[in-house]
Amino acid sequence: MTEPRTVDAKETFRRVKRHFSPALAVAGKFTGQGAVEASAEGCRVTLSDGRSLLDFGSYAVALLGHRNPVVADAVRAQLDVMPASTRSVQTPVAPLAAERLAEYVGGGLGRVYFGCGGADAVEVSVKLARMATGRTTVIAVDGAFHGKTLGALALTDNPRFRAGLEPLLQGVVRVSPDDPEAVAKAVREHDVAAVVFEPVQAENGVRILDSAVLAQWCRDAHEHGAFVIADEIQVGLRRCGARSVALADGLDVDCVLLGKPLGGGVLPVSAAVGNDRLFAPLLADPMVHTATFSGHPLSTAVIPVALDLIERHAEDGERIAAAMEQGLATLREQHPDAVVDTRGRGLLWGIDFRSPELAGDVLTGLAQHGMVVSPCLSRPTTIRLLPPIVATEADVKEAMTLLTDATAGAATGA
Ligand SMILES: Cc1ncc(COP(=O)(O)O)c(C=O)c1O
C-alpha cells in the first residue's frame, strides 16, 4: 500500500485559476468548501480536509464505484505487459474487448469502434452514417445532449454551448420527441443519413422518451434507408436497468453508443457498437476513421472485466432502483413546495426543484453535508442522482437523509 499523496488544496486552486479558468476555480472552491479530491474508494470520495463524501454523481462514470479492485487489478496486469500499442503490429486486447462488448450488447451489432470519450463515439457513428448513405441530413431531438466536439455539438441542443460557433456541421434537422410522425415528415423533405436519439435524455433533466414514438421513428428511418443510432453513453450498461435501453425496449437500432462506466470507472473509453451496414465504410477502408488512442490496450483491457462486474451486480441495481424510487416519492411528499417532480429509470433519477436557485442551493448544501450529485447541463432546475450499482441499502438511506436535510435547508434558506 503506497502512502497517500499530500494534497495542497490552495495550490490546486491557484493552478486551476492560472492554467484552466478563474470561474472553474471559484466553482470548485465553493462546492468542495476549499477542499479538493484526495482519494476515493467505492461510493466514497475523501477530500483534502479529511471529509468524506457519498458519490451519487460523477456524471455517471462511477457505476462500479471508485477504484473497483477487480478493475484496478486488470489495469495493473495490462500495465505490466503492454499498456500502449505500436498500432503497426496488432494488439490482442482491443479485439477481445470488442468481441465481449458485441456479445454483451447483442441485437446483431457485431462491429465496434473504440474512442476515448463519449463525443468520439458520436462523431464516428455520424461519419459512418453519412459515408454509408452518401447523404448529409442527420435528425436530432429537441433537448438532446451528445457532447461538445464540433460534430457532436451540431446535434446537441443547447444554445449556451453552441454560441459563437454557428454554423456548425450542416444538415442537422431537429425534431420534437412527442411527434411520432417527425421522422416520416423529415425524410419526405430531406435526404436523411441517420436519426440519433438518447432513449433517456439525462442532461435534459432525465426526460424519458416514449418508446412507441422511437419505434415509429426506427420504422420510418429504415423505410427511407437511414440509420438509427441510440446514444446510450450515459444510460446504457445497466445505468437505466438494461444493457442497452433501446434494444431492451425492442427498438430496431443500427448502432448503440456506450461510454462513461465502460472503463470500469477507472479509464476513459467509449464505443460505437453497430451493424455491418453502418460500418461498411470502415470495412472498405479501415483508415477512413482512426485515432492514435482508439483501442488503447490499457483502456480496453478493463472492458471485459467491467462488463462482468456490471452483470454480477445487475440484481443489486434493481434493488437500489426500487429504494431510490421509494425514497424520492417520500421526498416529494415531504417537500411539495420545493420539489416539483421526480422521475427516473433504474439508477438515473432527476429531481425538479421549483427554481434553478433552489436546485443550486440543494446541490451545494449536499456537498457541504456529505454527498456529491450531478447537475443537469441543459436543465438547471433539475439535479441528477446517479447511484453506483455497488451502492448498499445503507448508502441509499444515507443519500435520502442528506437529500431531505439539504432540501429542507435550502427551502427555508438555512
Ligand atoms: C448522452 C451523451 N452523449 C454524449 C456525451 C458526451 O460524452 P463525453 O463528455 O465523454 O464526450 C454525453 C456526456 O454527458 C452524454 O450524456
Short mmCIF file of C-alpha atoms and ligand atoms in Angstrom, two decimals:
data_model
loop_
_atom_site.label_atom_id
_atom_site.label_comp_id
_atom_site.label_asym_id
_atom_site.label_seq_id
_atom_site.Cartn_x
_atom_site.Cartn_y
_atom_site.Cartn_z
CA MET A 1 0.00 0.00 0.00
CA THR A 2 1.52 3.34 -1.03
CA GLU A 3 1.20 6.33 1.27
CA PRO A 4 -1.49 8.80 0.17
CA ARG A 5 0.00 11.87 -1.52
CA THR A 6 -0.29 15.14 0.34
CA VAL A 7 -2.78 17.30 -1.49
CA ASP A 8 -2.43 21.06 -1.35
CA ALA A 9 -5.90 22.49 -2.00
CA LYS A 10 -4.79 26.13 -2.08
CA GLU A 11 -2.08 25.43 -4.65
CA THR A 12 -4.53 23.37 -6.68
CA PHE A 13 -6.98 26.26 -6.95
CA ARG A 14 -4.14 28.66 -7.83
CA ARG A 15 -3.18 26.32 -10.68
CA VAL A 16 -6.78 25.91 -11.83
CA LYS A 17 -7.20 29.70 -11.86
CA ARG A 18 -3.88 30.26 -13.65
CA HIS A 19 -3.99 27.45 -16.21
CA PHE A 20 -7.65 26.48 -16.68
CA SER A 21 -10.14 29.16 -15.70
CA PRO A 22 -10.84 31.50 -12.77
CA ALA A 23 -14.56 30.60 -12.91
CA LEU A 24 -13.70 26.93 -12.59
CA ALA A 25 -11.58 27.68 -9.53
CA VAL A 26 -14.42 29.61 -7.89
CA ALA A 27 -16.95 26.86 -8.60
CA GLY A 28 -14.63 24.11 -7.39
CA LYS A 29 -13.76 26.02 -4.22
CA PHE A 30 -17.42 26.63 -3.49
CA THR A 31 -18.50 23.02 -3.98
CA GLY A 32 -15.62 21.49 -2.04
CA GLN A 33 -15.65 24.32 0.53
CA GLY A 34 -11.97 24.92 -0.13
CA ALA A 35 -11.04 21.24 -0.26
CA VAL A 36 -10.15 19.12 -3.30
CA GLU A 37 -10.35 15.41 -4.06
CA ALA A 38 -7.67 13.35 -2.30
CA SER A 39 -8.69 9.72 -2.79
CA ALA A 40 -11.71 7.54 -3.45
CA GLU A 41 -12.93 4.04 -2.85
CA GLY A 42 -16.28 2.50 -3.73
CA CYS A 43 -19.09 5.01 -3.25
CA ARG A 44 -16.99 7.43 -1.21
CA VAL A 45 -14.60 10.25 -2.04
CA THR A 46 -12.19 11.58 0.60
CA LEU A 47 -11.30 15.26 0.43
CA SER A 48 -8.06 17.03 1.25
CA ASP A 49 -9.53 18.30 4.54
CA GLY A 50 -10.37 14.75 5.61
CA ARG A 51 -14.12 14.91 4.94
CA SER A 52 -15.78 12.01 3.15
CA LEU A 53 -18.50 12.43 0.52
CA LEU A 54 -21.01 9.87 -0.71
CA ASP A 55 -20.71 9.90 -4.51
CA PHE A 56 -24.09 9.67 -6.28
CA GLY A 57 -22.86 11.87 -9.12
CA SER A 58 -19.60 11.69 -11.09
CA TYR A 59 -21.62 12.29 -14.28
CA ALA A 60 -22.48 8.58 -14.48
CA VAL A 61 -18.88 7.32 -14.66
CA ALA A 62 -18.63 5.64 -11.25
CA LEU A 63 -21.26 2.91 -11.81
CA LEU A 64 -18.88 0.35 -10.29
CA GLY A 65 -17.73 2.82 -7.66
CA HIS A 66 -14.26 4.28 -7.49
CA ARG A 67 -11.13 2.16 -7.77
CA ASN A 68 -13.07 -1.07 -8.05
CA PRO A 69 -10.39 -3.60 -7.00
CA VAL A 70 -11.14 -6.05 -9.83
CA VAL A 71 -10.91 -3.28 -12.42
CA ALA A 72 -7.74 -1.92 -10.81
CA ASP A 73 -6.17 -5.41 -10.98
CA ALA A 74 -6.98 -5.63 -14.70
CA VAL A 75 -5.31 -2.27 -15.25
CA ARG A 76 -2.22 -3.36 -13.29
CA ALA A 77 -1.99 -6.63 -15.22
CA GLN A 78 -2.06 -4.80 -18.56
CA LEU A 79 0.34 -2.17 -17.28
CA ASP A 80 2.80 -4.94 -16.51
CA VAL A 81 2.78 -6.34 -20.03
CA MET A 82 1.96 -3.68 -22.64
CA PRO A 83 -0.23 -0.64 -21.87
CA ALA A 84 0.25 1.02 -25.29
CA SER A 85 0.13 -0.42 -28.77
CA THR A 86 2.56 0.08 -31.66
CA ARG A 87 -0.54 0.38 -33.86
CA SER A 88 1.53 -1.37 -36.55
CA VAL A 89 1.51 -4.84 -35.01
CA GLN A 90 -1.96 -5.98 -33.81
CA THR A 91 -2.77 -5.84 -30.10
CA PRO A 92 -4.89 -8.80 -28.91
CA VAL A 93 -6.52 -6.68 -26.18
CA ALA A 94 -8.90 -4.43 -28.12
CA PRO A 95 -10.29 -7.23 -30.35
CA LEU A 96 -11.09 -9.32 -27.26
CA ALA A 97 -12.85 -6.32 -25.69
CA ALA A 98 -14.77 -5.79 -28.95
CA GLU A 99 -15.88 -9.43 -29.04
CA ARG A 100 -17.06 -9.29 -25.43
CA LEU A 101 -18.83 -5.98 -25.94
CA ALA A 102 -20.61 -7.10 -29.11
CA GLU A 103 -21.80 -10.28 -27.32
CA TYR A 104 -22.88 -8.21 -24.35
CA VAL A 105 -24.89 -5.68 -26.36
CA GLY A 106 -26.45 -8.24 -28.74
CA GLY A 107 -29.03 -7.13 -31.30
CA GLY A 108 -26.88 -8.29 -34.22
CA LEU A 109 -24.48 -5.39 -33.64
CA GLY A 110 -21.11 -7.02 -34.26
CA ARG A 111 -18.85 -4.13 -35.30
CA VAL A 112 -17.03 -1.94 -32.81
CA TYR A 113 -15.08 1.30 -32.86
CA PHE A 114 -13.39 2.40 -29.62
CA GLY A 115 -12.97 6.04 -28.67
CA CYS A 116 -11.71 7.76 -25.54
CA GLY A 117 -14.76 9.88 -24.65
CA GLY A 118 -18.44 9.88 -25.47
CA ALA A 119 -18.24 12.53 -28.19
CA ASP A 120 -15.72 10.32 -30.07
CA ALA A 121 -18.39 7.63 -30.37
CA VAL A 122 -20.98 10.16 -31.56
CA GLU A 123 -18.57 11.54 -34.17
CA VAL A 124 -17.73 8.15 -35.67
CA SER A 125 -21.34 6.98 -35.82
CA VAL A 126 -22.47 10.13 -37.65
CA LYS A 127 -19.48 9.99 -40.00
CA LEU A 128 -20.22 6.36 -40.85
CA ALA A 129 -23.92 7.06 -41.44
CA ARG A 130 -23.10 9.91 -43.79
CA MET A 131 -20.43 7.91 -45.63
CA ALA A 132 -22.52 4.74 -45.88
CA THR A 133 -25.58 6.53 -47.26
CA GLY A 134 -23.89 9.33 -49.19
CA ARG A 135 -26.46 11.63 -47.56
CA THR A 136 -25.94 14.60 -45.26
CA THR A 137 -29.01 15.14 -43.10
CA VAL A 138 -28.96 13.92 -39.52
CA ILE A 139 -32.06 14.08 -37.35
CA ALA A 140 -31.52 15.04 -33.71
CA VAL A 141 -34.04 15.56 -30.93
CA ASP A 142 -35.11 18.72 -29.10
CA GLY A 143 -33.19 18.91 -25.82
CA ALA A 144 -30.54 16.41 -26.94
CA PHE A 145 -27.04 16.25 -25.48
CA HIS A 146 -24.41 14.40 -27.49
CA GLY A 147 -21.19 16.14 -26.42
CA LYS A 148 -19.28 19.27 -27.27
CA THR A 149 -16.82 18.45 -30.06
CA LEU A 150 -17.77 20.32 -33.21
CA GLY A 151 -19.61 17.42 -34.87
CA ALA A 152 -21.36 16.20 -31.72
CA LEU A 153 -22.22 19.78 -30.79
CA ALA A 154 -24.18 20.13 -34.01
CA LEU A 155 -26.55 17.51 -32.54
CA THR A 156 -26.52 18.96 -29.01
CA ASP A 157 -29.46 21.29 -28.45
CA ASN A 158 -28.15 23.87 -26.03
CA PRO A 159 -27.66 27.50 -27.14
CA ARG A 160 -25.14 28.10 -24.34
CA PHE A 161 -22.73 25.55 -25.78
CA ARG A 162 -23.35 26.47 -29.44
CA ALA A 163 -22.99 30.25 -29.04
CA GLY A 164 -20.32 31.77 -31.29
CA LEU A 165 -19.83 28.52 -33.21
CA GLU A 166 -22.65 28.61 -35.74
CA PRO A 167 -22.80 27.43 -38.43
CA LEU A 168 -21.88 24.01 -37.05
CA LEU A 169 -21.99 20.79 -39.08
CA GLN A 170 -24.65 21.45 -41.70
CA GLY A 171 -27.70 19.32 -42.27
CA VAL A 172 -28.96 18.71 -38.73
CA VAL A 173 -32.75 18.69 -38.51
CA ARG A 174 -34.31 18.89 -35.07
CA VAL A 175 -37.50 17.03 -34.16
CA SER A 176 -39.86 17.00 -31.20
CA PRO A 177 -39.73 13.82 -29.08
CA ASP A 178 -43.52 13.98 -28.81
CA ASP A 179 -44.12 13.70 -32.55
CA PRO A 180 -44.29 10.09 -33.81
CA GLU A 181 -44.54 11.41 -37.39
CA ALA A 182 -41.47 13.65 -37.11
CA VAL A 183 -39.08 11.27 -38.90
CA ALA A 184 -41.62 10.40 -41.60
CA LYS A 185 -42.04 14.14 -42.26
CA ALA A 186 -38.30 14.82 -42.23
CA VAL A 187 -37.46 12.03 -44.69
CA ARG A 188 -40.00 13.46 -47.14
CA GLU A 189 -38.18 16.79 -47.11
CA HIS A 190 -34.52 15.77 -46.64
CA ASP A 191 -32.02 13.12 -47.66
CA VAL A 192 -31.62 11.63 -44.21
CA ALA A 193 -28.49 9.67 -43.28
CA ALA A 194 -29.40 8.94 -39.65
CA VAL A 195 -31.67 9.55 -36.71
CA VAL A 196 -29.79 10.00 -33.42
CA PHE A 197 -31.55 9.91 -30.05
CA GLU A 198 -30.96 9.27 -26.36
CA PRO A 199 -33.69 6.86 -25.12
CA VAL A 200 -33.48 8.82 -21.85
CA GLN A 201 -32.22 12.40 -22.11
CA ALA A 202 -30.12 12.56 -18.97
CA GLU A 203 -28.64 16.06 -19.35
CA ASN A 204 -32.07 17.39 -20.30
CA GLY A 205 -33.42 16.76 -16.81
CA VAL A 206 -33.83 12.96 -17.12
CA ARG A 207 -36.51 13.05 -19.80
CA ILE A 208 -37.64 9.54 -20.73
CA LEU A 209 -38.58 9.41 -24.41
CA ASP A 210 -41.68 7.48 -25.40
CA SER A 211 -40.53 4.12 -26.81
CA ALA A 212 -43.62 3.92 -29.06
CA VAL A 213 -42.54 7.18 -30.71
CA LEU A 214 -38.96 5.89 -31.04
CA ALA A 215 -40.22 2.62 -32.56
CA GLN A 216 -42.14 4.61 -35.18
CA TRP A 217 -39.02 6.67 -35.91
CA CYS A 218 -36.97 3.48 -36.37
CA ARG A 219 -39.51 2.10 -38.85
CA ASP A 220 -39.71 5.36 -40.82
CA ALA A 221 -35.92 5.83 -40.86
CA HIS A 222 -35.32 2.29 -42.12
CA GLU A 223 -38.00 2.56 -44.77
CA HIS A 224 -36.06 5.54 -46.09
CA GLY A 225 -32.71 3.69 -45.89
CA ALA A 226 -31.50 5.86 -43.00
CA PHE A 227 -29.67 4.58 -39.93
CA VAL A 228 -30.83 4.72 -36.32
CA ILE A 229 -28.23 5.49 -33.65
CA ALA A 230 -29.05 5.15 -29.95
CA ASP A 231 -26.77 7.33 -27.82
CA GLU A 232 -26.59 5.39 -24.56
CA ILE A 233 -23.31 6.86 -23.39
CA GLN A 234 -24.98 7.84 -20.14
CA VAL A 235 -27.90 5.43 -19.85
CA GLY A 236 -26.62 2.09 -21.18
CA LEU A 237 -24.62 -0.59 -19.33
CA ARG A 238 -27.45 -1.03 -16.78
CA ARG A 239 -27.50 2.59 -15.63
CA CYS A 240 -31.17 2.51 -16.61
CA GLY A 241 -31.64 -1.19 -15.88
CA ALA A 242 -30.86 -2.72 -19.28
CA ARG A 243 -27.59 -3.43 -21.06
CA SER A 244 -28.99 -1.31 -23.89
CA VAL A 245 -32.19 0.63 -23.21
CA ALA A 246 -33.07 0.79 -26.92
CA LEU A 247 -32.60 -2.93 -27.53
CA ALA A 248 -34.42 -3.84 -24.30
CA ASP A 249 -37.32 -1.68 -25.47
CA GLY A 250 -37.40 -3.68 -28.72
CA LEU A 251 -36.12 -0.84 -30.92
CA ASP A 252 -34.52 -1.79 -34.20
CA VAL A 253 -31.35 0.31 -33.97
CA ASP A 254 -28.22 0.09 -36.12
CA CYS A 255 -25.81 1.34 -33.50
CA VAL A 256 -25.57 1.74 -29.74
CA LEU A 257 -23.09 4.25 -28.31
CA LEU A 258 -21.55 3.49 -24.93
CA GLY A 259 -19.03 5.28 -22.71
CA LYS A 260 -18.71 6.65 -19.18
CA PRO A 261 -18.68 3.44 -17.00
CA LEU A 262 -17.35 1.31 -19.89
CA GLY A 263 -13.83 1.79 -18.50
CA GLY A 264 -14.90 0.44 -15.12
CA GLY A 265 -14.82 3.90 -13.54
CA VAL A 266 -11.04 3.90 -13.90
CA LEU A 267 -10.13 4.55 -17.54
CA PRO A 268 -11.60 6.73 -20.27
CA VAL A 269 -13.03 4.64 -23.09
CA SER A 270 -16.13 4.75 -25.29
CA ALA A 271 -17.53 2.62 -28.10
CA ALA A 272 -19.81 2.68 -31.10
CA VAL A 273 -21.29 -0.80 -31.48
CA GLY A 274 -23.03 -1.18 -34.82
CA ASN A 275 -24.05 -3.43 -37.65
CA ASP A 276 -22.17 -4.27 -40.86
CA ARG A 277 -24.30 -1.94 -42.93
CA LEU A 278 -23.37 1.12 -40.85
CA PHE A 279 -19.72 0.08 -40.59
CA ALA A 280 -19.42 -0.61 -44.36
CA PRO A 281 -17.14 2.42 -44.95
CA LEU A 282 -14.69 1.13 -42.31
CA LEU A 283 -14.88 -2.40 -43.74
CA ALA A 284 -13.98 -0.99 -47.15
CA ASP A 285 -11.19 1.24 -45.81
CA PRO A 286 -10.25 1.00 -42.12
CA MET A 287 -8.16 4.17 -42.42
CA VAL A 288 -11.12 6.49 -43.01
CA HIS A 289 -11.60 6.89 -39.28
CA THR A 290 -8.65 6.25 -36.96
CA ALA A 291 -7.23 7.83 -33.81
CA THR A 292 -3.94 7.22 -32.02
CA PHE A 293 -5.59 6.02 -28.84
CA SER A 294 -8.51 4.12 -30.37
CA GLY A 295 -8.47 0.64 -28.84
CA HIS A 296 -5.69 1.60 -26.39
CA PRO A 297 -4.75 -1.68 -24.64
CA LEU A 298 -4.76 -0.24 -21.10
CA SER A 299 -8.29 1.14 -21.52
CA THR A 300 -9.78 -1.75 -23.45
CA ALA A 301 -8.29 -4.35 -21.07
CA VAL A 302 -10.79 -3.28 -18.43
CA ILE A 303 -13.87 -3.66 -20.65
CA PRO A 304 -14.45 -7.44 -20.26
CA VAL A 305 -13.91 -7.10 -16.51
CA ALA A 306 -16.24 -4.10 -16.23
CA LEU A 307 -18.99 -5.88 -18.18
CA ASP A 308 -18.70 -8.99 -15.95
CA LEU A 309 -18.90 -6.87 -12.82
CA ILE A 310 -21.90 -4.91 -14.07
CA GLU A 311 -23.72 -8.18 -14.79
CA ARG A 312 -22.80 -9.58 -11.38
CA HIS A 313 -24.43 -6.53 -9.77
CA ALA A 314 -27.48 -6.35 -12.06
CA GLU A 315 -29.92 -7.57 -9.38
CA ASP A 316 -28.40 -5.25 -6.78
CA GLY A 317 -29.09 -2.45 -9.27
CA GLU A 318 -32.77 -3.36 -9.34
CA ARG A 319 -32.96 -3.23 -5.55
CA ILE A 320 -31.23 0.16 -5.43
CA ALA A 321 -33.54 1.45 -8.16
CA ALA A 322 -36.63 0.45 -6.14
CA ALA A 323 -35.23 2.04 -2.97
CA MET A 324 -34.44 5.25 -4.89
CA GLU A 325 -37.96 5.43 -6.31
CA GLN A 326 -39.50 5.00 -2.89
CA GLY A 327 -37.13 7.44 -1.20
CA LEU A 328 -37.74 10.13 -3.80
CA ALA A 329 -41.53 9.70 -3.58
CA THR A 330 -41.22 10.38 0.15
CA LEU A 331 -39.06 13.45 -0.53
CA ARG A 332 -41.73 14.77 -2.88
CA GLU A 333 -44.43 14.22 -0.27
CA GLN A 334 -42.38 15.89 2.45
CA HIS A 335 -41.43 18.93 0.38
CA PRO A 336 -44.27 19.60 -2.10
CA ASP A 337 -43.40 23.31 -2.23
CA ALA A 338 -39.76 22.75 -3.13
CA VAL A 339 -39.86 19.54 -5.17
CA VAL A 340 -41.97 19.81 -8.32
CA ASP A 341 -41.31 16.33 -9.73
CA THR A 342 -39.04 13.31 -9.51
CA ARG A 343 -38.57 10.85 -12.31
CA GLY A 344 -36.08 8.28 -13.48
CA ARG A 345 -35.29 4.83 -14.61
CA GLY A 346 -33.02 2.37 -12.82
CA LEU A 347 -30.02 4.17 -11.39
CA LEU A 348 -30.68 7.53 -13.01
CA TRP A 349 -33.03 9.94 -11.25
CA GLY A 350 -33.86 13.61 -11.70
CA ILE A 351 -35.36 15.87 -9.07
CA ASP A 352 -37.07 19.03 -10.36
CA PHE A 353 -36.95 21.93 -7.96
CA ARG A 354 -39.15 24.99 -8.01
CA SER A 355 -36.32 27.22 -9.29
CA PRO A 356 -32.73 26.93 -10.54
CA GLU A 357 -31.60 28.83 -7.42
CA LEU A 358 -33.23 26.25 -5.16
CA ALA A 359 -31.68 23.38 -7.14
CA GLY A 360 -28.27 25.11 -6.86
CA ASP A 361 -28.70 25.57 -3.11
CA VAL A 362 -29.60 21.90 -2.66
CA LEU A 363 -26.58 20.87 -4.74
CA THR A 364 -24.14 22.91 -2.65
CA GLY A 365 -25.92 22.03 0.60
CA LEU A 366 -25.47 18.36 -0.26
CA ALA A 367 -21.75 18.79 -0.96
CA GLN A 368 -21.35 20.61 2.35
CA HIS A 369 -23.12 17.88 4.26
CA GLY A 370 -21.52 14.88 2.61
CA MET A 371 -22.82 13.99 -0.84
CA VAL A 372 -21.94 14.66 -4.47
CA VAL A 373 -24.65 14.67 -7.14
CA SER A 374 -24.56 15.98 -10.71
CA PRO A 375 -26.40 18.99 -12.09
CA CYS A 376 -28.15 18.66 -15.47
CA LEU A 377 -26.19 20.57 -18.11
CA SER A 378 -29.32 21.54 -20.04
CA ARG A 379 -31.86 21.96 -17.23
CA PRO A 380 -30.73 23.99 -14.21
CA THR A 381 -33.90 23.26 -12.20
CA THR A 382 -33.09 19.53 -12.11
CA ILE A 383 -30.42 17.74 -10.12
CA ARG A 384 -29.40 14.25 -11.07
CA LEU A 385 -28.77 11.27 -8.82
CA LEU A 386 -26.54 8.56 -10.23
CA PRO A 387 -26.08 5.90 -7.53
CA PRO A 388 -23.39 3.33 -8.21
CA ILE A 389 -24.61 -0.20 -8.89
CA VAL A 390 -22.38 -1.25 -5.98
CA ALA A 391 -24.13 1.08 -3.50
CA THR A 392 -25.57 -0.57 -0.39
CA GLU A 393 -29.02 -0.05 1.10
CA ALA A 394 -27.31 1.95 3.84
CA ASP A 395 -25.79 4.23 1.18
CA VAL A 396 -29.22 4.87 -0.34
CA LYS A 397 -30.69 5.53 3.09
CA GLU A 398 -27.89 7.98 3.86
CA ALA A 399 -28.41 9.66 0.47
CA MET A 400 -32.11 10.15 1.19
CA THR A 401 -31.43 11.60 4.64
CA LEU A 402 -28.87 14.03 3.22
CA LEU A 403 -31.23 14.95 0.41
CA THR A 404 -34.14 15.57 2.78
CA ASP A 405 -31.96 17.73 5.04
CA ALA A 406 -30.47 19.67 2.12
CA THR A 407 -33.93 20.28 0.63
CA ALA A 408 -35.32 21.42 3.98
CA GLY A 409 -32.28 23.67 4.49
CA ALA A 410 -32.50 25.20 1.02
CA ALA A 411 -36.29 25.64 1.17
CA THR A 412 -36.07 27.56 4.47
CA GLY A 413 -32.97 29.45 3.35
CA ALA A 414 -30.96 27.88 6.18
C1 LIG B 1 -25.86 11.03 -23.99
C2 LIG B 1 -24.48 11.59 -24.05
N1 LIG B 1 -23.84 11.59 -25.22
C3 LIG B 1 -22.60 12.08 -25.34
C4 LIG B 1 -21.94 12.62 -24.25
C5 LIG B 1 -20.57 13.16 -24.41
O1 LIG B 1 -19.66 12.39 -23.70
P1 LIG B 1 -18.22 12.98 -23.34
O2 LIG B 1 -18.43 14.12 -22.39
O3 LIG B 1 -17.50 11.82 -22.72
O4 LIG B 1 -17.60 13.42 -24.63
C6 LIG B 1 -22.58 12.63 -23.00
C7 LIG B 1 -21.93 13.22 -21.83
O5 LIG B 1 -22.51 13.51 -20.83
C8 LIG B 1 -23.89 12.12 -22.91
O6 LIG B 1 -24.56 12.14 -21.75
#
